PDB file of C-alpha atoms in Angstrom:
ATOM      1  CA  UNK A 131      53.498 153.922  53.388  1.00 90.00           C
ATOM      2  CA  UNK A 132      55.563 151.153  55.524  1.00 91.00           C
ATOM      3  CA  UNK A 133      55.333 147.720  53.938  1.00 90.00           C
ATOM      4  CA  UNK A 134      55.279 146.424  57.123  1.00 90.00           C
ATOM      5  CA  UNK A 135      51.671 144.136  57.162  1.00 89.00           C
ATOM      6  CA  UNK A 136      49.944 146.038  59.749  1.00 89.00           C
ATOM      7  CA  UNK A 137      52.113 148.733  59.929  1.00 93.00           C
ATOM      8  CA  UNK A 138      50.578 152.864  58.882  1.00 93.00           C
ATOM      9  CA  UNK A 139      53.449 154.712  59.410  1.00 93.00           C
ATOM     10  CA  UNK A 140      55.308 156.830  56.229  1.00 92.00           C
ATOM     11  CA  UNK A 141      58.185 154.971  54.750  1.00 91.00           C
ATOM     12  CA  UNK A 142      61.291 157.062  54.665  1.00 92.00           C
ATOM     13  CA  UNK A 143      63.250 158.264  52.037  1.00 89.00           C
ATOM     14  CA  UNK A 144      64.282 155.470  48.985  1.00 89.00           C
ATOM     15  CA  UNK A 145      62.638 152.591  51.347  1.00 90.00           C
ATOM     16  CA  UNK A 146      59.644 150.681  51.455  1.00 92.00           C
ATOM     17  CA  UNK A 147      59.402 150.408  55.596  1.00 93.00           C
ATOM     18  CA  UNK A 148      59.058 153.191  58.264  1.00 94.00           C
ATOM     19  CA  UNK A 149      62.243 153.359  60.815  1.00 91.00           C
ATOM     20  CA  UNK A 150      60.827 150.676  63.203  1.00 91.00           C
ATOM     21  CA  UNK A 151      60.401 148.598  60.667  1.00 93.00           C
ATOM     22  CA  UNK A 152      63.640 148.843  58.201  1.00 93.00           C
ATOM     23  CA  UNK A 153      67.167 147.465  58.504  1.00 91.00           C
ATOM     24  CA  UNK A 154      69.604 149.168  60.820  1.00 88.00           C
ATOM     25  CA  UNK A 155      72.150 149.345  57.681  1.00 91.00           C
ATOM     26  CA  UNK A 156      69.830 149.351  54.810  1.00 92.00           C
ATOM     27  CA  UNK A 157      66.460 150.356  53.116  1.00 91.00           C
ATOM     28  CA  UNK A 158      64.900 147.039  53.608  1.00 92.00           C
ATOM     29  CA  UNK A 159      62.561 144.992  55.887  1.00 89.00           C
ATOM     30  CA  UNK A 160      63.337 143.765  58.881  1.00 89.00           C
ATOM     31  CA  UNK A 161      63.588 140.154  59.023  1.00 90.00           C
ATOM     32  CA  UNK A 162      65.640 139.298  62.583  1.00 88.00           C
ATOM     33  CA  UNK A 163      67.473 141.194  65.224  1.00 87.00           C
ATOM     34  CA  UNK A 164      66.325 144.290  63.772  1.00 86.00           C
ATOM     35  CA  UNK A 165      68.231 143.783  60.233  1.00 90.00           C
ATOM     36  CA  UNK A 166      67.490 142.257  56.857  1.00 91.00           C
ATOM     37  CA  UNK A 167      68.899 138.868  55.552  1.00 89.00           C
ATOM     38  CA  UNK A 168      71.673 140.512  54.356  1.00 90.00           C
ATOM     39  CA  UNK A 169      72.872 142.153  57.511  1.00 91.00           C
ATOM     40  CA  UNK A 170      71.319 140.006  60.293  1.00 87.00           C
ATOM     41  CA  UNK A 171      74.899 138.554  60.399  1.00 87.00           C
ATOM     42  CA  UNK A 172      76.262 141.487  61.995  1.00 90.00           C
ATOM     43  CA  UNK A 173      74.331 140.834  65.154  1.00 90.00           C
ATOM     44  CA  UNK A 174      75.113 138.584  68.186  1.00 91.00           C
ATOM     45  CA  UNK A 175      73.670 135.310  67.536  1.00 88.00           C
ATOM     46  CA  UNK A 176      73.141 134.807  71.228  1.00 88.00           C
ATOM     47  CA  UNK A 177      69.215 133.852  70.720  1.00 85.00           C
ATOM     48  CA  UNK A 178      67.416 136.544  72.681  1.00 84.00           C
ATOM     49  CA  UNK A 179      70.695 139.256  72.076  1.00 90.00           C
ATOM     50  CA  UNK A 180      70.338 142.609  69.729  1.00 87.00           C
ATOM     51  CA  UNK A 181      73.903 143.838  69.797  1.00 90.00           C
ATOM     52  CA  UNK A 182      75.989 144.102  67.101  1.00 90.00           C
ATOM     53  CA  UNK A 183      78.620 141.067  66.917  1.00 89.00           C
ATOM     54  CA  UNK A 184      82.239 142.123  67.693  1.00 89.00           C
ATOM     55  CA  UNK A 185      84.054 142.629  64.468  1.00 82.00           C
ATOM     56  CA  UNK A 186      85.317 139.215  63.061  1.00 83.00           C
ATOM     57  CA  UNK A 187      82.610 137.251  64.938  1.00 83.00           C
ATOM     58  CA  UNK A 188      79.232 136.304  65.510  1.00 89.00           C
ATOM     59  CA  UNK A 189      78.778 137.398  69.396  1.00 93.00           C
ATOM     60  CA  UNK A 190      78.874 140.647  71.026  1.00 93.00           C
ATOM     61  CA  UNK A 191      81.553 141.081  73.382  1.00 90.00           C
ATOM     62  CA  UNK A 192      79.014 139.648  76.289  1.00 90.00           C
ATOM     63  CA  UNK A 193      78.122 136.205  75.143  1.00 93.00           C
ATOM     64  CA  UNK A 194      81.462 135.460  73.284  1.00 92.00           C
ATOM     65  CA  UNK A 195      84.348 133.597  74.776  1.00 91.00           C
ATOM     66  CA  UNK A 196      86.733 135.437  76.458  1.00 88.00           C
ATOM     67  CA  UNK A 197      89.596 133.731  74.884  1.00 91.00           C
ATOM     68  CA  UNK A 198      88.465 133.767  71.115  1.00 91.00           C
ATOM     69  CA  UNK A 199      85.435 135.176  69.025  1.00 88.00           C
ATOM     70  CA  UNK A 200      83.426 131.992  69.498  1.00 90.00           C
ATOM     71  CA  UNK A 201      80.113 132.020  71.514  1.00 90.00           C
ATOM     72  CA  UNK A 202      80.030 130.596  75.348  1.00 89.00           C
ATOM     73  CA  UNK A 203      79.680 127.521  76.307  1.00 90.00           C
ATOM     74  CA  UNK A 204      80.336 127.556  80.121  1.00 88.00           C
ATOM     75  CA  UNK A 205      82.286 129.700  82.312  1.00 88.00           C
ATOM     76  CA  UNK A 206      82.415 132.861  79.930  1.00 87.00           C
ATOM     77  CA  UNK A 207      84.063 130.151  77.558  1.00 90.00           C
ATOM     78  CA  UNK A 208      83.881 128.429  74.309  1.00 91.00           C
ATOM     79  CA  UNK A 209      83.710 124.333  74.687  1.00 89.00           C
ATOM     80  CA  UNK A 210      87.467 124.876  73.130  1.00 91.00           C
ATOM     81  CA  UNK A 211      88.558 127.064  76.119  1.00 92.00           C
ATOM     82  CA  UNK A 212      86.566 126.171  78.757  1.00 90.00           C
ATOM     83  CA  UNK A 213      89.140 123.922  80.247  1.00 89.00           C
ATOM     84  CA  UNK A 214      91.014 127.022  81.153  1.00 92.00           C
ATOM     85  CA  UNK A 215      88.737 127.775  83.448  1.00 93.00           C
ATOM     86  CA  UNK A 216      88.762 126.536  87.399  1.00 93.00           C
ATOM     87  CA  UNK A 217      86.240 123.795  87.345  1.00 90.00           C
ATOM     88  CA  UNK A 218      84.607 124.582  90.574  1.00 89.00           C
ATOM     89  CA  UNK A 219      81.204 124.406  90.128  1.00 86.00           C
ATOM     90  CA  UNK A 220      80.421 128.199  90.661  1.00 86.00           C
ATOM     91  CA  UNK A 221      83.704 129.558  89.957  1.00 91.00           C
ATOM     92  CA  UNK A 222      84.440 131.690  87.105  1.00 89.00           C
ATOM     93  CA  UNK A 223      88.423 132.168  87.492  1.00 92.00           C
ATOM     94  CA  UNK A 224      91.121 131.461  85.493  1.00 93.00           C
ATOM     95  CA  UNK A 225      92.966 127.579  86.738  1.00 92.00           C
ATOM     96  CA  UNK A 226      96.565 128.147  87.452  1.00 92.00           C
ATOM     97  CA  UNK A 227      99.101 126.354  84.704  1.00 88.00           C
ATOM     98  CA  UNK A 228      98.814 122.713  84.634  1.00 88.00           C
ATOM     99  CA  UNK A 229      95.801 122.483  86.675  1.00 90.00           C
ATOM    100  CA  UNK A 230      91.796 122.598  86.285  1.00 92.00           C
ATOM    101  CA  UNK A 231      91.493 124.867  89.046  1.00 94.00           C
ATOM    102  CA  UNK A 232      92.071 128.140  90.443  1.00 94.00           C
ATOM    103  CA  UNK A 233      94.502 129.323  93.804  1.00 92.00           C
ATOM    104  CA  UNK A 234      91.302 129.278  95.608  1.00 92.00           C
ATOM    105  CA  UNK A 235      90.337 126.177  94.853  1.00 94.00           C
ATOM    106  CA  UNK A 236      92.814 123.719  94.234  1.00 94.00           C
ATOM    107  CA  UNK A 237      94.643 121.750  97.104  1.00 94.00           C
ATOM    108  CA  UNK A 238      97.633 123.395  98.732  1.00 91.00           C
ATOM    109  CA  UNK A 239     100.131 120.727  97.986  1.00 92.00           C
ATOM    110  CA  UNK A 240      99.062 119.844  94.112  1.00 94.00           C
ATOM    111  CA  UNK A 241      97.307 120.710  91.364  1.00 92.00           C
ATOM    112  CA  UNK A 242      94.351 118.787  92.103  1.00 93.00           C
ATOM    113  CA  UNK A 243      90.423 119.999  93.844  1.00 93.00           C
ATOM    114  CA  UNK A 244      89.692 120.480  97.333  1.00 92.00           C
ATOM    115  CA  UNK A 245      88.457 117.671  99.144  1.00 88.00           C
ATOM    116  CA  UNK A 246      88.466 119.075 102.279  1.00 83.00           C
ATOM    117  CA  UNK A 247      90.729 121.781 104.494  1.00 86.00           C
ATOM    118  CA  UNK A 248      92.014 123.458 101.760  1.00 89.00           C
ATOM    119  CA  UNK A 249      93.497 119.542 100.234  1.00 91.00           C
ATOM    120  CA  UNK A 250      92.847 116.984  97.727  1.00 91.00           C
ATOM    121  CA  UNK A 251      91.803 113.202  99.142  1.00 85.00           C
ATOM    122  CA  UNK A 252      95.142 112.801  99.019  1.00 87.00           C
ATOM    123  CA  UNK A 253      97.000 115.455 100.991  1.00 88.00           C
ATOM    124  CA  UNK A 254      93.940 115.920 103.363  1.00 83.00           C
ATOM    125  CA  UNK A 255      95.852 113.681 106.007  1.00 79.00           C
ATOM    126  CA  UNK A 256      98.697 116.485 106.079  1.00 85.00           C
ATOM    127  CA  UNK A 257      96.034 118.614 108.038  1.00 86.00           C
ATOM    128  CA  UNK A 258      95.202 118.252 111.661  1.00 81.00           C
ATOM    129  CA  UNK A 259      91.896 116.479 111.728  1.00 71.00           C
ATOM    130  CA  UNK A 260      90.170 118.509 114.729  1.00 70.00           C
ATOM    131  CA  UNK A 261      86.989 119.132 112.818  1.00 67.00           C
ATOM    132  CA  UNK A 262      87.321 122.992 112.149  1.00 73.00           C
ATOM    133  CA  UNK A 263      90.879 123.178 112.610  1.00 81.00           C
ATOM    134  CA  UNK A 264      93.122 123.918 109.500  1.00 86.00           C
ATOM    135  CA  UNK A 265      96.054 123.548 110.722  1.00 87.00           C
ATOM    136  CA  UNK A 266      98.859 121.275 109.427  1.00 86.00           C
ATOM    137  CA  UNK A 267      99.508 118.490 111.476  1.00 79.00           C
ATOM    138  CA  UNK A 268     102.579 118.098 113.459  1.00 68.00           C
ATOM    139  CA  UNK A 269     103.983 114.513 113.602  1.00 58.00           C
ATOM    140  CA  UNK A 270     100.928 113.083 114.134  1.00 62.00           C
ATOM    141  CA  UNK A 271      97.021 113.732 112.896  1.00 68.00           C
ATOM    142  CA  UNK A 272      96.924 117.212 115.291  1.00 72.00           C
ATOM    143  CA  UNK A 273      98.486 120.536 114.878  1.00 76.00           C
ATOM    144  CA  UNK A 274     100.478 121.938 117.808  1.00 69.00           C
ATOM    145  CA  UNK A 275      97.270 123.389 119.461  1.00 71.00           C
ATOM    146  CA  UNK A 276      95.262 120.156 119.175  1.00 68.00           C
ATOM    147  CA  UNK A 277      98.601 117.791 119.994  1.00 61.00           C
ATOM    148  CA  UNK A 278      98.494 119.243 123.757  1.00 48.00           C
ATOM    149  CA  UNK A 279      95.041 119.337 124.306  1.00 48.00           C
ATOM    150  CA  UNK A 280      94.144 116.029 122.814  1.00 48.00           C
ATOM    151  CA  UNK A 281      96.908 113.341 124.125  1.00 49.00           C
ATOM    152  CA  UNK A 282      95.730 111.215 121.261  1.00 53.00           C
ATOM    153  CA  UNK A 283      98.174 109.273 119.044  1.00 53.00           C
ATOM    154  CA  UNK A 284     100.870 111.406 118.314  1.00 47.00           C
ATOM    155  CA  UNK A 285     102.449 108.659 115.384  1.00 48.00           C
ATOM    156  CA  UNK A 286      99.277 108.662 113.944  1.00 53.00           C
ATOM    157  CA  UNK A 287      99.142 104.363 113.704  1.00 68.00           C
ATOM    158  CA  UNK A 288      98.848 102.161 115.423  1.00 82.00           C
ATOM    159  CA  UNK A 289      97.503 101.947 119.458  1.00 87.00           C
ATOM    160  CA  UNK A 290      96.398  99.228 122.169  1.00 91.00           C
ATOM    161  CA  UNK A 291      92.653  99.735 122.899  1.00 94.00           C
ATOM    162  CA  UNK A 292      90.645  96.862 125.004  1.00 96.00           C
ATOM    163  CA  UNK A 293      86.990  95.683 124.576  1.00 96.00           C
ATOM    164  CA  UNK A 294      84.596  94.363 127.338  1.00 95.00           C
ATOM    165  CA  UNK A 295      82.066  91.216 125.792  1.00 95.00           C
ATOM    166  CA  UNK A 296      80.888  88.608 127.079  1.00 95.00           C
ATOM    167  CA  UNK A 297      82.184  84.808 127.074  1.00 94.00           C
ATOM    168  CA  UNK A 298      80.431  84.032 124.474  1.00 95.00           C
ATOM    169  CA  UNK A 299      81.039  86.769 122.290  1.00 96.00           C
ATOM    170  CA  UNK A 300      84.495  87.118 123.055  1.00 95.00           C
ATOM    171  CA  UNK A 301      84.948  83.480 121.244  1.00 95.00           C
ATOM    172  CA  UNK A 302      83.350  84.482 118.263  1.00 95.00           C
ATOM    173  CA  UNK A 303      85.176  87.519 117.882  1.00 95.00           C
ATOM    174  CA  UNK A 304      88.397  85.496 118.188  1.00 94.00           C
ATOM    175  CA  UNK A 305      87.365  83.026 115.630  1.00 93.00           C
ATOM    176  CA  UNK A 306      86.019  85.546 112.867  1.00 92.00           C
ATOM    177  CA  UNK A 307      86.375  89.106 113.625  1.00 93.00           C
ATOM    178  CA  UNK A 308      84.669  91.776 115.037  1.00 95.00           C
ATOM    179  CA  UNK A 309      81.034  92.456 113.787  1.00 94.00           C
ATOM    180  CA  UNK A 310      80.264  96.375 113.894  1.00 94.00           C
ATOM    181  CA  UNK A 311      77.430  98.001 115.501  1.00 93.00           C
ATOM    182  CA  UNK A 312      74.486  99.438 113.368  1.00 93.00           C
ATOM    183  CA  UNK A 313      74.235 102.031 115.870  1.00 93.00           C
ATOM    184  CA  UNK A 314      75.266 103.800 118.918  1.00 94.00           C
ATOM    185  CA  UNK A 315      76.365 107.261 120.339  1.00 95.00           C
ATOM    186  CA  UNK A 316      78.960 107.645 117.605  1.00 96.00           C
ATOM    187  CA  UNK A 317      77.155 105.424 114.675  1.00 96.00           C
ATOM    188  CA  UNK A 318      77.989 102.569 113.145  1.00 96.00           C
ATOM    189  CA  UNK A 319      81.359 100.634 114.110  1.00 96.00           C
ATOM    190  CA  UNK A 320      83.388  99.029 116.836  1.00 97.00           C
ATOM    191  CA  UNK A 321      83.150 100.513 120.198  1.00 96.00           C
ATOM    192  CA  UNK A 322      86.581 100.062 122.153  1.00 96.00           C
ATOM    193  CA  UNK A 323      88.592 102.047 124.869  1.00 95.00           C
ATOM    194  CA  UNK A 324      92.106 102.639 125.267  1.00 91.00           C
ATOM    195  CA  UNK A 325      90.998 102.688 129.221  1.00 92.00           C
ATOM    196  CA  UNK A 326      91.231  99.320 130.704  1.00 92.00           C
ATOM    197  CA  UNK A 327      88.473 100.586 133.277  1.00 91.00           C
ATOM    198  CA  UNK A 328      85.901 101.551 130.530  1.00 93.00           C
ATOM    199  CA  UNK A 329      86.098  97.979 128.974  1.00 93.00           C
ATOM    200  CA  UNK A 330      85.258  96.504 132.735  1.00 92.00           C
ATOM    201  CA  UNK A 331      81.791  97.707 132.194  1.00 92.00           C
ATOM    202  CA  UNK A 332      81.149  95.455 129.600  1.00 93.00           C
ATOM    203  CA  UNK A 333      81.287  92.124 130.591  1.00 92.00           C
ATOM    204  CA  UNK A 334      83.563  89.324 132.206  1.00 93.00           C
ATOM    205  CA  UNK A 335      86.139  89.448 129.031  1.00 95.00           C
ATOM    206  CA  UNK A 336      88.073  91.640 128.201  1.00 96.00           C
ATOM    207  CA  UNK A 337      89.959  91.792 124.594  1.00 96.00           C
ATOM    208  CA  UNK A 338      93.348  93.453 123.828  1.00 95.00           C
ATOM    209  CA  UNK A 339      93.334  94.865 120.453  1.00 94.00           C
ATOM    210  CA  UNK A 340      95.998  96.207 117.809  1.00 92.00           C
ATOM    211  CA  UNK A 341      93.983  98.813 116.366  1.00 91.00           C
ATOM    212  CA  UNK A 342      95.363 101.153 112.881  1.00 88.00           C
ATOM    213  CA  UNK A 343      93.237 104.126 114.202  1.00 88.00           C
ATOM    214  CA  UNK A 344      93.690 106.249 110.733  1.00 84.00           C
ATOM    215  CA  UNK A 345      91.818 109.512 110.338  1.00 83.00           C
ATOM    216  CA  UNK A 346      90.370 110.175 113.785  1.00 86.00           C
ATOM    217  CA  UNK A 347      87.568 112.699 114.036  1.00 88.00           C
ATOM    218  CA  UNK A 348      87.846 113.899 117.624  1.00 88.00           C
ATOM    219  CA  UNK A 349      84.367 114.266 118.779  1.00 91.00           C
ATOM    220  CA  UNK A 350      83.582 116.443 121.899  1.00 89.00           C
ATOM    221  CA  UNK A 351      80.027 116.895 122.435  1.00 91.00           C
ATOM    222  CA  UNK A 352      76.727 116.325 122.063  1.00 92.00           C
ATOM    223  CA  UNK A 353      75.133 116.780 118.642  1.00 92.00           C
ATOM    224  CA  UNK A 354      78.629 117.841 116.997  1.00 92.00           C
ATOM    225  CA  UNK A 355      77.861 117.936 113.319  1.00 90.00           C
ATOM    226  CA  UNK A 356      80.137 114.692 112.706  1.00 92.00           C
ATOM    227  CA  UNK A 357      78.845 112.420 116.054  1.00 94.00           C
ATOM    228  CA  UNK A 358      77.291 110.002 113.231  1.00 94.00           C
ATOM    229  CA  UNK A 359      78.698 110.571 110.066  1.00 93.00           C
ATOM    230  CA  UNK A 360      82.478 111.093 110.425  1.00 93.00           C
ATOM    231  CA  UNK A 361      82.915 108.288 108.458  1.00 93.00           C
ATOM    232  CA  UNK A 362      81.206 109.736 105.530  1.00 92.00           C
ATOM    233  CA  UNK A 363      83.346 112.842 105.951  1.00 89.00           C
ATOM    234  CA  UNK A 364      86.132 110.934 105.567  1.00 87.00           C
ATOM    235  CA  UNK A 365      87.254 109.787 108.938  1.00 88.00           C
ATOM    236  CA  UNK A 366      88.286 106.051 110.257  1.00 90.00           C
ATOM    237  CA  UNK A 367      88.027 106.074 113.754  1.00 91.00           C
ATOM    238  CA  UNK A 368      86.114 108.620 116.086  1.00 93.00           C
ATOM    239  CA  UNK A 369      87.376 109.472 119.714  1.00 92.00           C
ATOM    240  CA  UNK A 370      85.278 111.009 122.175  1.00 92.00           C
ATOM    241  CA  UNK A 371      88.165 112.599 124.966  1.00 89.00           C
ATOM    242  CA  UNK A 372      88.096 111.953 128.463  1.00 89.00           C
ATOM    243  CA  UNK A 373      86.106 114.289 130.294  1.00 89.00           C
ATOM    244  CA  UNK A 374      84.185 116.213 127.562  1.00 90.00           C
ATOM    245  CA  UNK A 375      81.022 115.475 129.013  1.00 91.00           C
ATOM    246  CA  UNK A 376      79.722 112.677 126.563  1.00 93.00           C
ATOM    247  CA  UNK A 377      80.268 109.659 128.477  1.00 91.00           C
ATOM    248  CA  UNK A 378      78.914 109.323 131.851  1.00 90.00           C
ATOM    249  CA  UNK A 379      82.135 107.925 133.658  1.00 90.00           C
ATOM    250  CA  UNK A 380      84.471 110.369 132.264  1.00 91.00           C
ATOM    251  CA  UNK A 381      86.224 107.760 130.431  1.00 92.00           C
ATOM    252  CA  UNK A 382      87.487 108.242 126.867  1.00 92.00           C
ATOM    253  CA  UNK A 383      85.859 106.114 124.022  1.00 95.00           C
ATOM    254  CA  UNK A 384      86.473 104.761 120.571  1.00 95.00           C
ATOM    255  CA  UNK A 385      84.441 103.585 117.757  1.00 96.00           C
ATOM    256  CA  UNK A 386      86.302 102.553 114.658  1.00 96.00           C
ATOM    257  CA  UNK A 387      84.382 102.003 111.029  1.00 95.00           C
ATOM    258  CA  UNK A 388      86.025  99.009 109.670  1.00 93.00           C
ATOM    259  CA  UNK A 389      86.964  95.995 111.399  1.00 93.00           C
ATOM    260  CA  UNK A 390      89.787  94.986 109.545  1.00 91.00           C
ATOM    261  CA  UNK A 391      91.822  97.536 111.462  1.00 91.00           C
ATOM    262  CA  UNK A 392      91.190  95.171 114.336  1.00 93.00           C
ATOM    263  CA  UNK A 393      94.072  93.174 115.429  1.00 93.00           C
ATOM    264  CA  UNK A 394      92.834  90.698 118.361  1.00 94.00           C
ATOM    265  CA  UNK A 395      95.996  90.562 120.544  1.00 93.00           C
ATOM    266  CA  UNK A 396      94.400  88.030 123.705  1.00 94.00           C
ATOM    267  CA  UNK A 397      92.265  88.413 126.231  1.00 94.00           C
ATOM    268  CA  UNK A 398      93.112  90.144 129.786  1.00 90.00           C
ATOM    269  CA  UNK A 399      90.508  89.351 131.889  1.00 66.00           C
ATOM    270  CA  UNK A 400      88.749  85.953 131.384  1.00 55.00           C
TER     271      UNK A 400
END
């Protein structure tokens, strides 16, 4: 009878252990992966795996690395070859040469990630920067499309933008800087205008201002997904366009995140 402890089957022939209970490749007992001591090394090693190992290693072709006879790490990779993988998070392709990721997810211009449309942080500004436009920009921040339709800053630096304050106010800012809003219709930031009219509605002074717009998320509308947080997509200034419905006079507005690309020129009205 099979050796096996609670086992009643008949042994076969020149063994001690029925066929459930004997080696794939020999007479004796089982002791892992359905082989003996002696043979258990012919099996994947992949913990919860019964298929025989590919021949010259210790992983079936499954759970071995695609580039050797190792076992996987990551990616269908050993640790050694894992790096030729794209390292998207949830990407299994092959990187191109002399990058860590693949066509699909490296930036158009280098070797390096996407940080956003289709770039790296560092080539992102060669795309027009209408929100779900990706486009390259033309001479500017906008791509041909967005250039006519947005009248923005076509040299992508610098522009004259006013802001209306009070007396009071107006001296402070001139002796230390502008002090950003916490909050408002666009966030957090300076709120200017490049219309003199809009900056009338804000008190008795008015400030000309040197402003380095940046990155300028154009926002249109109402609850557009970057009203608030265009900053932490990656934008400096936002511009809501004249006309789009946002601002009650019709007038265009500006906030800009940082006031060190504030320039206080003089005032205009006093």
């Amino acid at each position: 009878m099979c050796q096996e402890f609670d086992c009643n089957d008949l042994a076969v022939a020149q063994s001690s252990f029925c066929n459930q209970h004997r080696c794939r490749f020999c007479t004796a007992g089982i002791w892992q992966k359905g082989c003996c001591r002696t043979h258990s090394d012919k099996m994947c090693q992949q913990f919860d795996c019964n298929d025989l190992a590919v021949a010259q290693g210790n992983f079936c072709n499954q759970h071995r690395c695609r580039f050797c006879t190792a076992g996987i790490w990551q990616k269908g990779c050993c640790r050694t070859h894992s790096d030729k993988m794209c390292q998207e998070f949830d990407c299994n392709d092959l990187a191109v040469a002399q990058s860590s990721f693949c066509n699909q997810h490296r930036c158009r211009f280098c070797t390096a990630g996407i940080w956003q449309k289709g770039c790296c942080r560092t080539h992102s500004d060669k795309m027009c920067q209408e929100f779900d436009c990706n486009d390259l920009a033309e001479g500017g921040i906008f791509c041909r499309t967005h250039n006519s339709c947005s009248g923005y800053n076509p040299d992508g630096r610098f522009l004259t933008m006013y802001h209306g304050t009070s007396r009071t106010a107006a001296a402070q800012i001139e002796l230390h800087g502008f002090c950003p809003s916490s909050d408002g219709m666009l966030g957090a930031g300076v709120y200017l205008s490049r219309n003199l009219n809009k900056a009338r509605n804000y008190g008795p002074v008015i400030l000309e201002c040197k402003v380095l717009v940046g990155k300028v998320a154009r926002i249109d509308r109402q609850g557009h997904p970057l009203q608030k947080t265009w900053h932490d997509a990656g934008f400096d200034t936002a511009w809501v366009p004249p006309g789009c419905g946002m601002v009650a006079s019709g007038l265009e507005e500006d906030c800009v995140y940082e006031p060190a690309r504030i320039q206080v020129l003089g005032r205009v009205m006093a």
